[in-house]
mmCIF file of N, CA and C in Angstrom:
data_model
loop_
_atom_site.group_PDB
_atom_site.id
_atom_site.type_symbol
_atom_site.label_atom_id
_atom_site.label_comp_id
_atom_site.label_asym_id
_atom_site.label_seq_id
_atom_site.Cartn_x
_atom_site.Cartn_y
_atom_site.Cartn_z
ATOM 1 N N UNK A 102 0.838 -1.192 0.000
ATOM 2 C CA UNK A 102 0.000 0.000 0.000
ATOM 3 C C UNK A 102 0.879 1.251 0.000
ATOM 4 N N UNK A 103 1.962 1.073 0.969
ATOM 5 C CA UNK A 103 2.149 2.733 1.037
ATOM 6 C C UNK A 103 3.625 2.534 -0.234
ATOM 7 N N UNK A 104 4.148 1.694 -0.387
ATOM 8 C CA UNK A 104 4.495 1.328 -1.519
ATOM 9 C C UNK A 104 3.867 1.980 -2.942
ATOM 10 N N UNK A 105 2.760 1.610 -3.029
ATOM 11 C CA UNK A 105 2.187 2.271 -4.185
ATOM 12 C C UNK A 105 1.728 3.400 -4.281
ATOM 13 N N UNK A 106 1.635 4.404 -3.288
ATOM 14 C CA UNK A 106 1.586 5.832 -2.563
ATOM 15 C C UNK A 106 2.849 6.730 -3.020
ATOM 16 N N UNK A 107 3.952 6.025 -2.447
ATOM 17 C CA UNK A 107 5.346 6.304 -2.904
ATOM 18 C C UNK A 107 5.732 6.645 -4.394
ATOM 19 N N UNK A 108 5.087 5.568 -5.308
ATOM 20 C CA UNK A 108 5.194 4.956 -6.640
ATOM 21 C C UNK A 108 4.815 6.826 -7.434
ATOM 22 N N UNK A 109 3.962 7.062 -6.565
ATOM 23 C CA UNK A 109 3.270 8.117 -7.188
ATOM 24 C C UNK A 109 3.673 9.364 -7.114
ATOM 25 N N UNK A 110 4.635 9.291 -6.298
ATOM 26 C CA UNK A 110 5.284 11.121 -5.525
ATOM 27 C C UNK A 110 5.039 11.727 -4.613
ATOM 28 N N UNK A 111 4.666 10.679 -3.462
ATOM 29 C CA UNK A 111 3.807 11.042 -2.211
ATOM 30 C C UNK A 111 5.415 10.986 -1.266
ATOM 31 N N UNK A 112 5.265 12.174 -0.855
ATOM 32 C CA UNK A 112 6.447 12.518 0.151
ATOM 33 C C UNK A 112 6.186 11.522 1.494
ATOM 34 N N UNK A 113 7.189 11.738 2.132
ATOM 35 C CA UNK A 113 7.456 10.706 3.505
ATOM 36 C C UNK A 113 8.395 11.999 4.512
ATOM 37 N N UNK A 114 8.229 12.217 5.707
ATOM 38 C CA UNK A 114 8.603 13.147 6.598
ATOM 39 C C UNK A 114 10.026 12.189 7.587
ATOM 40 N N UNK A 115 10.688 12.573 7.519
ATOM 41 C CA UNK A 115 12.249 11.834 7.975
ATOM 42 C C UNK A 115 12.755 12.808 9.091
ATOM 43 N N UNK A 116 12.486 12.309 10.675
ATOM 44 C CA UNK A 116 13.715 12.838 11.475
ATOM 45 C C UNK A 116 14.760 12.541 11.431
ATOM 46 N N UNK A 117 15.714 13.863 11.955
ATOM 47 C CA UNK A 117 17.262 13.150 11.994
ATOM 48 C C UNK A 117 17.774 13.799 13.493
ATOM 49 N N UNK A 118 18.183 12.868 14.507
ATOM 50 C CA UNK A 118 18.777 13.620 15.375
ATOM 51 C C UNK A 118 20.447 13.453 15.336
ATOM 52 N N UNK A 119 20.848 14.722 15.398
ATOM 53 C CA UNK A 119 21.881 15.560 14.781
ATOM 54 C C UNK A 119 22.504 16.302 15.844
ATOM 55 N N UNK A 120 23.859 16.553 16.357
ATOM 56 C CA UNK A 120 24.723 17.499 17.163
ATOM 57 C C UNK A 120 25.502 18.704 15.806
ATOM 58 N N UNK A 121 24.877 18.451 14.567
ATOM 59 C CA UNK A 121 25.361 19.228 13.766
ATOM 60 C C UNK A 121 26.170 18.669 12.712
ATOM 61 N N UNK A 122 27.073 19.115 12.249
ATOM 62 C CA UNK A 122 27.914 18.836 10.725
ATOM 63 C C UNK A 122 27.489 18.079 9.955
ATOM 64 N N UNK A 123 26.401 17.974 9.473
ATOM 65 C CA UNK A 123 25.287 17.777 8.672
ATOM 66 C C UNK A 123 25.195 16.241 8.787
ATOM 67 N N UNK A 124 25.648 15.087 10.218
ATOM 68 C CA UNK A 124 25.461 14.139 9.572
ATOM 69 C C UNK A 124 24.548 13.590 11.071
ATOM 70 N N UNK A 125 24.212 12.257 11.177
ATOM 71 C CA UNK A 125 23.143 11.621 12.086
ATOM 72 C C UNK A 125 24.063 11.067 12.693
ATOM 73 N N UNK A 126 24.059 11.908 14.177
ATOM 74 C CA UNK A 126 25.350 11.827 15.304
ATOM 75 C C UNK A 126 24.897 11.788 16.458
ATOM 76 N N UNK A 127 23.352 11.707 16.474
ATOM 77 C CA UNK A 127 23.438 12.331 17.774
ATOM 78 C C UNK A 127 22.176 11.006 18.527
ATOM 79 N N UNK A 128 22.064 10.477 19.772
ATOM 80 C CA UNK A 128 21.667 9.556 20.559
ATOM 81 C C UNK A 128 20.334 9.795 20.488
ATOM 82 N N UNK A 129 19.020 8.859 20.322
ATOM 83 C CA UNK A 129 17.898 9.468 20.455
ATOM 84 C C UNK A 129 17.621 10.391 21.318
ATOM 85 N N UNK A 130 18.114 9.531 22.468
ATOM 86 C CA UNK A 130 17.884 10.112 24.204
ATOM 87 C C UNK A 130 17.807 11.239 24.575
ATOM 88 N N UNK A 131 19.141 11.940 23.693
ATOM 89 C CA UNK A 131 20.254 12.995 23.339
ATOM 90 C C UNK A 131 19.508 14.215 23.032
ATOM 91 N N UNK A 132 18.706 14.014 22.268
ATOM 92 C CA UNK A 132 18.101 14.690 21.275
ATOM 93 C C UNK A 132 17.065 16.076 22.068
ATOM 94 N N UNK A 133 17.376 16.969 22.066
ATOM 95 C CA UNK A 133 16.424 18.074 22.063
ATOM 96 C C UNK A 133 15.819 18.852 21.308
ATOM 97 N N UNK A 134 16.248 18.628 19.611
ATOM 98 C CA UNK A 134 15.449 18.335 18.690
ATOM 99 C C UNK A 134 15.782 17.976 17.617
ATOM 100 N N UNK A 135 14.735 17.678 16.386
ATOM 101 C CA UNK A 135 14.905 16.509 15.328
ATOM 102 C C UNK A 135 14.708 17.720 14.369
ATOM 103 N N UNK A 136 15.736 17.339 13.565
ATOM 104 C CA UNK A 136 15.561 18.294 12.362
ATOM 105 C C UNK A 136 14.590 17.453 11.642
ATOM 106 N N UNK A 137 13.672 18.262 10.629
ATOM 107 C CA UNK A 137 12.435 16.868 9.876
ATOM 108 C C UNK A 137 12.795 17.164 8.122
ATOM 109 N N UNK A 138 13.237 16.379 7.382
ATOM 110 C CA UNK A 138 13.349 16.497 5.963
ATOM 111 C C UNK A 138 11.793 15.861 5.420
ATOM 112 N N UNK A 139 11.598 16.303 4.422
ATOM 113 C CA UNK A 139 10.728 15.415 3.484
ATOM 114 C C UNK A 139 11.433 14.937 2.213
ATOM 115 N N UNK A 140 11.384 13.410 2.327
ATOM 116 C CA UNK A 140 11.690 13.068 1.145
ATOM 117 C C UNK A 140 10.192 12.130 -0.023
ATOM 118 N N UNK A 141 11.158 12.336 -1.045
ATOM 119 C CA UNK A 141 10.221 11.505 -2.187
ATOM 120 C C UNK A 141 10.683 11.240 -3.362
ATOM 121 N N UNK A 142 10.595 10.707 -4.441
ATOM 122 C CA UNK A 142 11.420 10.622 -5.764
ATOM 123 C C UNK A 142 11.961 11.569 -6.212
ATOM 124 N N UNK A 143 11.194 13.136 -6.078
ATOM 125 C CA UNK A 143 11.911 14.256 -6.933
ATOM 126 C C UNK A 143 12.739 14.736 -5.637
ATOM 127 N N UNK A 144 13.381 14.074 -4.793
ATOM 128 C CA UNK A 144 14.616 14.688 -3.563
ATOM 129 C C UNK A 144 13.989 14.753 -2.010
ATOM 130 N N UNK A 145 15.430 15.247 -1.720
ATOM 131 C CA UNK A 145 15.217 15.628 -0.317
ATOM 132 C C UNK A 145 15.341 17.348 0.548
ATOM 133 N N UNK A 146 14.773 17.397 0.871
ATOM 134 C CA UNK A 146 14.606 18.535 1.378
ATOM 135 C C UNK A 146 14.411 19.064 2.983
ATOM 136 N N UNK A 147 15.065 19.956 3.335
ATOM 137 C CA UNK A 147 15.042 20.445 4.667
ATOM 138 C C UNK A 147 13.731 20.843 4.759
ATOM 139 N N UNK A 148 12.501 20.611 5.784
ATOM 140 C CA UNK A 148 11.615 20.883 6.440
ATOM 141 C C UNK A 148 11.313 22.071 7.606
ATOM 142 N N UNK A 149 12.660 21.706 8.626
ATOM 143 C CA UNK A 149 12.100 22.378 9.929
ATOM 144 C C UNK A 149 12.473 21.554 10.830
ATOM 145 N N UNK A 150 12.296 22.454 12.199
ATOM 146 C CA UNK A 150 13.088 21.542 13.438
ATOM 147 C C UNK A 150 11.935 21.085 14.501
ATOM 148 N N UNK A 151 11.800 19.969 15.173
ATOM 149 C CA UNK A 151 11.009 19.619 15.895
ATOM 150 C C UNK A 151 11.541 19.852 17.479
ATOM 151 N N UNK A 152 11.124 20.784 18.449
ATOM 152 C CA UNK A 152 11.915 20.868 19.831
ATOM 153 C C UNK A 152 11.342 19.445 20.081
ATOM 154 N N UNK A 153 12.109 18.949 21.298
ATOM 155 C CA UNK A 153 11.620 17.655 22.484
ATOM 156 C C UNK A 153 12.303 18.031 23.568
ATOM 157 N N UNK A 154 11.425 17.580 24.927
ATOM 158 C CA UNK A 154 12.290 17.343 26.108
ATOM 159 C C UNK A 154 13.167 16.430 25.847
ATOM 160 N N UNK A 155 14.495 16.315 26.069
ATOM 161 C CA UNK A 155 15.390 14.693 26.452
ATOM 162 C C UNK A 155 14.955 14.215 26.615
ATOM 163 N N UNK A 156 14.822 12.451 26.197
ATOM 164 C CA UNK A 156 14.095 11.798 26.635
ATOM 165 C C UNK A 156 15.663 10.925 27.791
ATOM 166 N N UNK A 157 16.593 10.961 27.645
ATOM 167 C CA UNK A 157 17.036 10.762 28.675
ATOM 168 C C UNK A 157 17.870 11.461 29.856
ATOM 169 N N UNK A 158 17.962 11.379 31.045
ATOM 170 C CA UNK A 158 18.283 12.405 31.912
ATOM 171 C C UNK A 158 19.069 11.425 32.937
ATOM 172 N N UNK A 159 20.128 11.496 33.215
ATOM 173 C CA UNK A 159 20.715 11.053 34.177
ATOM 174 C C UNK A 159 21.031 9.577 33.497
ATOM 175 N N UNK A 160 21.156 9.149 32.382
ATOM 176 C CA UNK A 160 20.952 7.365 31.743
ATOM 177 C C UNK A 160 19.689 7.158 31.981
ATOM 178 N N UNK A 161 18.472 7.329 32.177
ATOM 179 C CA UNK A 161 17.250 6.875 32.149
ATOM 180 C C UNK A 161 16.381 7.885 31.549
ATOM 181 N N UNK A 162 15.493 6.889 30.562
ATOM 182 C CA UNK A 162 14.704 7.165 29.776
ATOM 183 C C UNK A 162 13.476 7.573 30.811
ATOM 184 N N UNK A 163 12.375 8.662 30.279
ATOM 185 C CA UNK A 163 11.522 9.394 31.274
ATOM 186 C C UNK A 163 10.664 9.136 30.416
ATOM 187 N N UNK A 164 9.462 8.153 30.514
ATOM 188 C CA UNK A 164 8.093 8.003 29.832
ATOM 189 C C UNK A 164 7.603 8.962 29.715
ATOM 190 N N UNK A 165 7.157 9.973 30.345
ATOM 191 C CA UNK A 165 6.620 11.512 30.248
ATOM 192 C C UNK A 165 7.111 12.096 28.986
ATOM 193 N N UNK A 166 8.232 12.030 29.538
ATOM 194 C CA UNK A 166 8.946 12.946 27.977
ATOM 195 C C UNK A 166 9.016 12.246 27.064
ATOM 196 N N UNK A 167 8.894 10.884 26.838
ATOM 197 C CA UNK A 167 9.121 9.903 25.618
ATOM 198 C C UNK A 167 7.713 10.265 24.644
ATOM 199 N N UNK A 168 6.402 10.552 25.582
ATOM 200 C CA UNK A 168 5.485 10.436 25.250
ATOM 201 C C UNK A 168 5.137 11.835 24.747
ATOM 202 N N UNK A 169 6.291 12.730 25.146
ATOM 203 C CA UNK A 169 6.374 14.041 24.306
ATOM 204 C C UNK A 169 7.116 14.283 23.241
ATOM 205 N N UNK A 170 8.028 13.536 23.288
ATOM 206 C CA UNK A 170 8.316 13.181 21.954
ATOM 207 C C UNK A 170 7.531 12.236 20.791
ATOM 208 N N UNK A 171 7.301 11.621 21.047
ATOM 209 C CA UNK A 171 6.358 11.186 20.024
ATOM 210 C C UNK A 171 5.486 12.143 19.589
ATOM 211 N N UNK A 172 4.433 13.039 20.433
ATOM 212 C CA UNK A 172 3.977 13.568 20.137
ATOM 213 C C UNK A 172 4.390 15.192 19.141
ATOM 214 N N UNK A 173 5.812 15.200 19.570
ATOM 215 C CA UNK A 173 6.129 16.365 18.617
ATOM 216 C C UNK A 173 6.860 15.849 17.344
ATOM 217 N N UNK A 174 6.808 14.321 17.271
ATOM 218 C CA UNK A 174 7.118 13.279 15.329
ATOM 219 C C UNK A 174 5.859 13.441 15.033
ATOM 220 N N UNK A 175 4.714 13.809 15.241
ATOM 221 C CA UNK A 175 3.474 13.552 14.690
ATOM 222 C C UNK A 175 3.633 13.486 13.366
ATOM 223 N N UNK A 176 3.561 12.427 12.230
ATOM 224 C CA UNK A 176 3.474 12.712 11.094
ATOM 225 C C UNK A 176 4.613 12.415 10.487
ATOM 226 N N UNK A 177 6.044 12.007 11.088
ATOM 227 C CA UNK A 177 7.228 11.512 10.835
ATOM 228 C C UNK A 177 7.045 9.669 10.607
ATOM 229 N N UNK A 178 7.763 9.313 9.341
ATOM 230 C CA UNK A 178 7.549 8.130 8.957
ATOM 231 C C UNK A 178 9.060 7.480 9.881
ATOM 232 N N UNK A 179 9.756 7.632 9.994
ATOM 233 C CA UNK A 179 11.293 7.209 10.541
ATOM 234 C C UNK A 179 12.198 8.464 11.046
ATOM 235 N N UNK A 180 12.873 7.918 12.162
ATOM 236 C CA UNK A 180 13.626 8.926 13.490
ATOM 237 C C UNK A 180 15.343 7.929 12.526
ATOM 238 N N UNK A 181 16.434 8.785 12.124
ATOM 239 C CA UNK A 181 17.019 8.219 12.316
ATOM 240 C C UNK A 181 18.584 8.969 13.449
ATOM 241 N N UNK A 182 18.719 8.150 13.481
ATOM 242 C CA UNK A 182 19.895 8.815 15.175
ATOM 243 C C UNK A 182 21.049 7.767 15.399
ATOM 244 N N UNK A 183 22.282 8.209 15.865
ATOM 245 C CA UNK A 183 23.107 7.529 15.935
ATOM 246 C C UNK A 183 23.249 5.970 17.447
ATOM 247 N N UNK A 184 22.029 6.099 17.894
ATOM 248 C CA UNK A 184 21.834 5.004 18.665
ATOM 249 C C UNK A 184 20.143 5.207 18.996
ATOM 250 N N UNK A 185 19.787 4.423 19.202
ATOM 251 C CA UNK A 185 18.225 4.660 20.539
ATOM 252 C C UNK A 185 18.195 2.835 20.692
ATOM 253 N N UNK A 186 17.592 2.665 22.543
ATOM 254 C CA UNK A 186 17.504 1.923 23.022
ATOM 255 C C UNK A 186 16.038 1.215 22.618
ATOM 256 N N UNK A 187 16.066 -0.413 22.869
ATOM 257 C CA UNK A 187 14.812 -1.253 23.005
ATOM 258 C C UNK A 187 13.247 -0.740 22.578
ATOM 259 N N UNK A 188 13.416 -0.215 24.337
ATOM 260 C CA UNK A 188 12.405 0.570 24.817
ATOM 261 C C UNK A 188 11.931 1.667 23.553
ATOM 262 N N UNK A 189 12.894 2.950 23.652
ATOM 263 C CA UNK A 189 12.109 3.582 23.183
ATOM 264 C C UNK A 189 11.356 3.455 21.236
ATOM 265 N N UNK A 190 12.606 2.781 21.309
ATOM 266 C CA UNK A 190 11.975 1.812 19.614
ATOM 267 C C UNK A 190 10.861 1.538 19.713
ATOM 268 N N UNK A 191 10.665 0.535 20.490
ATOM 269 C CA UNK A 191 9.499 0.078 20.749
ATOM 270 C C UNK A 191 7.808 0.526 20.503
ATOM 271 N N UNK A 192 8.470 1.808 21.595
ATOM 272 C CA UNK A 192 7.254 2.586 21.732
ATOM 273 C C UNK A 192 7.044 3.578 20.901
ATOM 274 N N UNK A 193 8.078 4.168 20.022
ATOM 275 C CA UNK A 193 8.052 4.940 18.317
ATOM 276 C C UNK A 193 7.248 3.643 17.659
ATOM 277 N N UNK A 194 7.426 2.638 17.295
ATOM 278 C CA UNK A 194 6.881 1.802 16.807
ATOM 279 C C UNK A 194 5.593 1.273 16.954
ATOM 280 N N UNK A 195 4.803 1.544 18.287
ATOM 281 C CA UNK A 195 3.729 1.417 18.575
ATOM 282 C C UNK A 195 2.760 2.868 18.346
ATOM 283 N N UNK A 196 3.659 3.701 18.211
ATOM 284 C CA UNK A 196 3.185 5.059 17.830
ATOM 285 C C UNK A 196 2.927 4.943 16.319
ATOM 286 N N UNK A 197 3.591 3.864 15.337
ATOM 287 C CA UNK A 197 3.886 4.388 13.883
ATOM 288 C C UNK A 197 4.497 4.900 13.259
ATOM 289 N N UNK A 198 6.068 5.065 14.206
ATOM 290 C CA UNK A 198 6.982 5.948 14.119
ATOM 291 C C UNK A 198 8.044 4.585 13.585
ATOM 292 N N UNK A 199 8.917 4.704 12.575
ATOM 293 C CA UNK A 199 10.285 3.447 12.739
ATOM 294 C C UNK A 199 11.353 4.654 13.482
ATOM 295 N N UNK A 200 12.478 3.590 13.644
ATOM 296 C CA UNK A 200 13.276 4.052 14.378
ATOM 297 C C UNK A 200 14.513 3.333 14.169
ATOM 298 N N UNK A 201 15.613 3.735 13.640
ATOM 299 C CA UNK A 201 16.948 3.336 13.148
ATOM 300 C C UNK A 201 18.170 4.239 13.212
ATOM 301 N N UNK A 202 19.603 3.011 13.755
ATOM 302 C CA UNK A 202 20.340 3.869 13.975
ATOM 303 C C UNK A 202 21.556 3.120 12.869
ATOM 304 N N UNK A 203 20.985 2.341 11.835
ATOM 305 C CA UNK A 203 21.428 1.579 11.092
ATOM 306 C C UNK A 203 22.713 2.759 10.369
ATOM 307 N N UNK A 204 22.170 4.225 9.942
ATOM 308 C CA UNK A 204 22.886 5.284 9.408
ATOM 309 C C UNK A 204 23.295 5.804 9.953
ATOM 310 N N UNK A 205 23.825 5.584 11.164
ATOM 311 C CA UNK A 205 24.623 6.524 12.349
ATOM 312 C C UNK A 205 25.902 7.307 11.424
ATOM 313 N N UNK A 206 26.342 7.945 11.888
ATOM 314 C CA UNK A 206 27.515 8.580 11.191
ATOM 315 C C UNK A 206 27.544 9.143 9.853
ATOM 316 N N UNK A 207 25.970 8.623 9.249
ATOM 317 C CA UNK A 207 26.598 9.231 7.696
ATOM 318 C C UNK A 207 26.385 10.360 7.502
ATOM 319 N N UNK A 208 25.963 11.294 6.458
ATOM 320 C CA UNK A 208 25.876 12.294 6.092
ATOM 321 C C UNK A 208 24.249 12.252 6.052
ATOM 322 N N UNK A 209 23.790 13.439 6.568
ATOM 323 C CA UNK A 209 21.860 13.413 6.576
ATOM 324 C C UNK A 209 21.590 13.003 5.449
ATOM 325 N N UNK A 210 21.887 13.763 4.335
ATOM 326 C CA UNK A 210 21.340 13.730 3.315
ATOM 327 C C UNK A 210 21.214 12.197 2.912
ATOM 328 N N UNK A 211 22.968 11.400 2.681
ATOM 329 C CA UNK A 211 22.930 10.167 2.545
ATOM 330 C C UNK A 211 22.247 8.908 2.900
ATOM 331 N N UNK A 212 22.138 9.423 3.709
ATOM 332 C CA UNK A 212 21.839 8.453 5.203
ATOM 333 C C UNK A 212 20.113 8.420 4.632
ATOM 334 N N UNK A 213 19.554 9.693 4.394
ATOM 335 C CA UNK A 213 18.283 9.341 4.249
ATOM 336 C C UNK A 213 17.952 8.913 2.662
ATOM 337 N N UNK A 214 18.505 8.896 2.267
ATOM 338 C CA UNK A 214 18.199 8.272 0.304
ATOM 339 C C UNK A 214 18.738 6.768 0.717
ATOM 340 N N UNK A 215 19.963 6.570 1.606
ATOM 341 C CA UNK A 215 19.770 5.016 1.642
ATOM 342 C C UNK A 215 18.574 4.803 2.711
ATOM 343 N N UNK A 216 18.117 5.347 3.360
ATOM 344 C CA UNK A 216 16.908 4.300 3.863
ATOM 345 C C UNK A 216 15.666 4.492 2.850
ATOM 346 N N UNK A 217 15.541 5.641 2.259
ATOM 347 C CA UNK A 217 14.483 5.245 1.405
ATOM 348 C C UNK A 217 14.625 4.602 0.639
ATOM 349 N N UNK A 218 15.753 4.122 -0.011
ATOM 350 C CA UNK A 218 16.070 3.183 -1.006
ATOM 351 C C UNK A 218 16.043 1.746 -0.445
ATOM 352 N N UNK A 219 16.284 1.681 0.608
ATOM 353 C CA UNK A 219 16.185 0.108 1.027
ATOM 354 C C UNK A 219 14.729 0.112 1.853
ATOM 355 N N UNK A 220 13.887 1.095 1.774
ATOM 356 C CA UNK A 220 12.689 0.808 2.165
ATOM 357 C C UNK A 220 11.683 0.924 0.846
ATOM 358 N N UNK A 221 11.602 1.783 -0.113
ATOM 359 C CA UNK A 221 11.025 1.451 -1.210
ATOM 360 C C UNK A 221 11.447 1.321 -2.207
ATOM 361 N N UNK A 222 12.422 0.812 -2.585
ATOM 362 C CA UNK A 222 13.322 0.453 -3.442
ATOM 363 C C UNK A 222 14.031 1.230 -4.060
ATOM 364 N N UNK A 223 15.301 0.775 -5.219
ATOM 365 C CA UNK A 223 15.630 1.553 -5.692
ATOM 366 C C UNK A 223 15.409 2.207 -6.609
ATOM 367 N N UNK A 224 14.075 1.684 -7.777
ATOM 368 C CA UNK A 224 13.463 2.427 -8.660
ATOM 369 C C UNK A 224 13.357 3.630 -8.184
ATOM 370 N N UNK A 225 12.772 4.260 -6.715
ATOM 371 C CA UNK A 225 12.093 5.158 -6.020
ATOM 372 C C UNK A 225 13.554 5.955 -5.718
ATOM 373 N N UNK A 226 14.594 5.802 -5.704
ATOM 374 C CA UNK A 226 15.850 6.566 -5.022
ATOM 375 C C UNK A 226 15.742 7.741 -5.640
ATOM 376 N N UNK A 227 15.608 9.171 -4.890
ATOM 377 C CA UNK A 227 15.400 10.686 -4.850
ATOM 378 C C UNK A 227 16.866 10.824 -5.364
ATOM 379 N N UNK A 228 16.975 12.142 -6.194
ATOM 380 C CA UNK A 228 18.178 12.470 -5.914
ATOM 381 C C UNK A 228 19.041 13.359 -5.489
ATOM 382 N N UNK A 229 20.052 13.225 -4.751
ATOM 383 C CA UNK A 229 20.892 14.248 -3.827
ATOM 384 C C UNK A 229 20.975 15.324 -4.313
ATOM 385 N N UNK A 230 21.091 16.222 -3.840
ATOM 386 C CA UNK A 230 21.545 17.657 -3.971
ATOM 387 C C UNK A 230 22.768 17.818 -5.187
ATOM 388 N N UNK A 231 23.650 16.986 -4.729
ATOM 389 C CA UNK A 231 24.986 17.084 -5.724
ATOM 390 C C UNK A 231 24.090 16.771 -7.168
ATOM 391 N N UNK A 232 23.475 16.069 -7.825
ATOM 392 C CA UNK A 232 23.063 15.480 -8.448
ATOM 393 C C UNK A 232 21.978 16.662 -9.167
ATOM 394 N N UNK A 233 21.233 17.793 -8.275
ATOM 395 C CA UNK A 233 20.478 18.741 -8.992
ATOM 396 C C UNK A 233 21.380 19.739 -9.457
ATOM 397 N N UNK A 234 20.550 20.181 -10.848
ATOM 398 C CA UNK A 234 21.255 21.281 -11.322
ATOM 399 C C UNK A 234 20.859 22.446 -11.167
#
C-alpha cells in the first residue's frame, strides 16, 4: 500500500537527530530536537526543526517525555539517530513511528536516500543535492 503511494510522488517526513555537521550523530535520548526532511522521488529537502524534552536524563529514559516526543514526530515516517535503546523503539513503533540507527555517522542527506532506497526500493531513489542542477 504505502508502496504504491510512494510509486506516485507522495512525500514521507524523515527525522534526523543531529549534534550538527550535517550528519546523524546524535543519541535518540540525546536529542532536544529533530531536524524533519521530506523526502520523495523528486529529492530531499530540509523541512524544519522539531523541539523535544530529552528523553534521557541522568541514563534513564523518562516516559513523560518519551510520550512528548512522540507527540512532537506527529506525522514523521522514521527517526534516524546515531543510537536509541529497546524501549524507546518500541514505543516509536507502537506510535507508527520506525526508528533506526542503522545510518549513524553518515551524512543526513545520505543516510536518508539510503533508507528510502532500502525501504522502497531503488526504482524510487530521490536524488541528492549534488546530483540537482
Amino acid at each position: 500500500e504505502q508502496l504504491s503511494t510512494v510509486a506516485t510522488g507522495t512525500s514521507v517526513l524523515v527525522a534526523i537527530a543531529t549534534k550538527g555537521n550535517g550528519r546523524i550523530n546524535q543519541h535518540f535520548g540525546h536529542a532536544k530536537e529533530f531536524q524533519v526532511y521530506e523526502v520523495s522521488p523528486k529529492g530531499v529537502e530540509f523541512v524544519g526543526h522539531r523541539k523535544v524534552d530529552e528523553y534521557c536524563k541522568g541514563g534513564w529514559g523518562e516516559d513523560a517525555s518519551l510520550d512528548g516526543v512522540i507527540a512532537a514526530l506527529e506525522g514523521v515516517s522514521v527517526v534516524l539517530c546515531a543510537k536509541i535503546g529497546d524501549c524507546p523503539k518500541e514505543s516509536l513503533t507502537a506510535a507508527g513511528i520506525a526508528a533506526t540507527d542503522t545510518y549513524a555517522h553518515e551524512w543526513i542527506e545520505g543516510g536518508i536516500v539510503a533508507w528510502y532506497e532500502a525501504t522502497f526500493g531503488a526504482a524510487q531513489t530521490p536524488p541528492t543535492q549534488a546530483h540537482v542542477a
